[in-house]
Tab-separated table of C-alpha atoms in Angstrom:
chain	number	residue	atom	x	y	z
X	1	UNK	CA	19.905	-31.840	-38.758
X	2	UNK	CA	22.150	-31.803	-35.798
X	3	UNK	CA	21.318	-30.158	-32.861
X	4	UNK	CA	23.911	-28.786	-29.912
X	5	UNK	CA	23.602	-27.345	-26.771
X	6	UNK	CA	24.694	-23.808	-25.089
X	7	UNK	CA	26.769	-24.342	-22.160
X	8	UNK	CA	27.017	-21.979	-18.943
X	9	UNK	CA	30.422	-20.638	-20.273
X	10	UNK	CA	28.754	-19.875	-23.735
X	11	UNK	CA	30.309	-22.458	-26.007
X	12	UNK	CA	28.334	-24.261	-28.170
X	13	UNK	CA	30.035	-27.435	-29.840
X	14	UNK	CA	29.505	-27.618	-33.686
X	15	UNK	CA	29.000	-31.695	-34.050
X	16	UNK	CA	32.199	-33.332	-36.148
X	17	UNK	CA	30.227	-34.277	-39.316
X	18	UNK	CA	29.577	-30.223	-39.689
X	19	UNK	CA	33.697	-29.419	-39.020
X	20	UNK	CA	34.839	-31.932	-41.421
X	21	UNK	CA	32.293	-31.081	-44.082
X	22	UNK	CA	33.847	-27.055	-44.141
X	23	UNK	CA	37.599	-28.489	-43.098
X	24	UNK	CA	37.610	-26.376	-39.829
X	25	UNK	CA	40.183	-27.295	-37.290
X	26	UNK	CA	41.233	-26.777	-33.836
X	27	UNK	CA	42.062	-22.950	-33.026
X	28	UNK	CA	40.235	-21.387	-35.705
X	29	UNK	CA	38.911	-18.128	-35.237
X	30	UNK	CA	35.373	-16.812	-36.925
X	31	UNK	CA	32.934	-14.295	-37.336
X	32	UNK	CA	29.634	-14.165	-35.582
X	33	UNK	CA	27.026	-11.841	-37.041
X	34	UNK	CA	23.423	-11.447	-36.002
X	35	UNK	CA	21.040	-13.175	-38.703
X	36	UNK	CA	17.247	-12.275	-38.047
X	37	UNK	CA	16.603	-14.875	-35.405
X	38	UNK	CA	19.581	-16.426	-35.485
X	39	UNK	CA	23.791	-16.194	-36.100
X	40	UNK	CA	25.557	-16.684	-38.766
X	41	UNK	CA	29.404	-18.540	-38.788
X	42	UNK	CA	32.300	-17.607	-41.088
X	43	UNK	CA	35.885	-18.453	-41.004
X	44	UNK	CA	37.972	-15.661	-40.222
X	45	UNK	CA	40.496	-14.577	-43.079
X	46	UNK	CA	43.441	-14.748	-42.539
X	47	UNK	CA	44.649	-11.817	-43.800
X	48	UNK	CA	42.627	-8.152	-44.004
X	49	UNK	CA	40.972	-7.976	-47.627
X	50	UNK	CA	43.900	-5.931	-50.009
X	51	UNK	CA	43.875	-3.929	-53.445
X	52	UNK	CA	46.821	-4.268	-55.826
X	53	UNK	CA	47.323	-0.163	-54.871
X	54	UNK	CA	48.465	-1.522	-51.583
X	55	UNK	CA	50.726	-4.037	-52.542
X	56	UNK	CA	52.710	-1.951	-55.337
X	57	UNK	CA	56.240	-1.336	-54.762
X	58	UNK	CA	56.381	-3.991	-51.838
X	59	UNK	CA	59.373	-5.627	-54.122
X	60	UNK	CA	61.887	-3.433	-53.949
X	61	UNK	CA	62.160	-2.156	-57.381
X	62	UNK	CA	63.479	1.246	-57.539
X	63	UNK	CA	63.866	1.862	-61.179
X	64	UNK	CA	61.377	3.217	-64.198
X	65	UNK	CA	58.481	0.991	-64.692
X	66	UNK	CA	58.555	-1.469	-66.894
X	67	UNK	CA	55.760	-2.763	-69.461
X	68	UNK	CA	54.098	-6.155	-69.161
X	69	UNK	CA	56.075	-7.609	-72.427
X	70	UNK	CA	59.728	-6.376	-70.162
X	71	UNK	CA	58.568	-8.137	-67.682
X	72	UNK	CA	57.491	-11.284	-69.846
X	73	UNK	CA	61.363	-10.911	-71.762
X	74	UNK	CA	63.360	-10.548	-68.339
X	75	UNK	CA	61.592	-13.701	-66.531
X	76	UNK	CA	61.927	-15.372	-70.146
X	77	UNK	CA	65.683	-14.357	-69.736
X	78	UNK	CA	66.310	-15.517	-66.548
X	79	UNK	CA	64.719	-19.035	-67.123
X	80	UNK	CA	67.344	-19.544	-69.986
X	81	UNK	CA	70.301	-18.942	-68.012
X	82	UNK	CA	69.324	-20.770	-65.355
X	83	UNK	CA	68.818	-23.516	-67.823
X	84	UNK	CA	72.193	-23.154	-69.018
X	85	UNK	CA	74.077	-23.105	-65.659
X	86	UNK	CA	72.279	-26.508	-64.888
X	87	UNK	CA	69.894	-25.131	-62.414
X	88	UNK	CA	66.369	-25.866	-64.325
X	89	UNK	CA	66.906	-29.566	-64.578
């Protein structure tokens, strides 16, 4: 167990072997949250939690929509021309 102190400005320093272990680095910001008598420590995300409704139509595609097996064809499509104008090798 390793122990740390609080110092007057409030900052506590979480000992190396602890950093390492979870890969935090310098500048990280986290999440303190009251746990019965103590705190509990998460890693901030970096990025707010998001649903797929949010992130529809974020491409630019104007036209109908298309079914997952158009999809699968046009990418399918594209990789064989690029193959052919010398751009997938």
């Amino acid at each position: 167990m390793e122990t740390s102190k609080l110092s007057s400005k409030g900052q506590i320093i979480i000992p190396k072997q602890v950093r390492e272990a979870h890969h935090w680095r310098t500048g990280m910001e986290f999440v303190i949250e009251n746990a019965g008598d103590g705190i509990l420590l998460r890693p901030r995300k970096p990025f707010p939690p998001t649903r797929l409704e949010d992130g529809v139509g974020c491409a630019g595609y104007r036209g109908p929509a298309k079914t997952l097996a158009e999809m699968e064809r046009g990418v399918l499509e594209d990789v064989k021309r690029k193959w052919r104008e010398g751009e997938g090798r």
